[in-house]
Steps between C-alpha positions, in 0.01 A plus 500: 500500500182303428491252216193426292562123488534465879304217660235634739461316831151493649477310828172382649434575867588151621818494289607834643431380854698176444800690359489753783496219757782321319713814496451582869480168686671165515841368406491548123799528264608852408433443130140397576448809717649717223264357236205559733609860557545553126145381429354709783672817380414428135129438568294741288205468741712572805527832678830583332596342167871556452704499183754225436791736563356615834439141611850395396658792689289445811564124520864521386450271202520539124230629269519172306410307816192717549396452136558124521285468816221699330517276192499179708194621687316592180586172328475243781316660791587558863606148602749468215646839589531415868657158440741528211595196297841357578743508209546158349844553354618351177396151407761328290405203288768240476507297178408139555501189287621539144622863520708425809645185345592692183666772705705253706600304189610822334702602807676162503587514129810660352510879494452679167801576280715781630371470857652325798165433668130568462383847601157528661372714212606232252345226713170688501500584127620169352193281580274765348714507184455126463122551538499236771354715776360849542755777561610534862667778693870463589409540868265202468781295349725604786244398765425170326851365460667358809848614589743252351835673535621279785543125496327360804657158446862607521664548839735779395237744371327783683596712799421247772793310645275227635610153390854613420807477719582813695830544323557420138 
């Protein structure tokens, strides 16, 4: 089933030769060999231009992978397709300065009426209500505040028996 909006891959002679060499020789990762094979089979100038479904069946991969490799090649060229960018992961910004101080002061204050302690959602929403800082996510409040449930100064707190007699 051919689609009208499919990205057409047209490899130059040197690009085709480089991909063919990459696919057949040397210790290369399987994913790199697979991307090279996808581009070689998808080449419109090649001896046999295959459809995405045929390529996916032949290489035992998904149709979305074939489409994604085509799109990467069309957008960024051969080098970007051969050497994919590593995922960076999420970057969390921790509040610093005034927002952090407000959050810690709020956590140390008395809990609101009808509550035994501050909930993370309340800790995140309260500074924004006071218009002191910009709204923050409850997960950010959770990562910012240190754990304060145990007293590190008292000898009879915590699970460690260090510093206490063996028998009580």
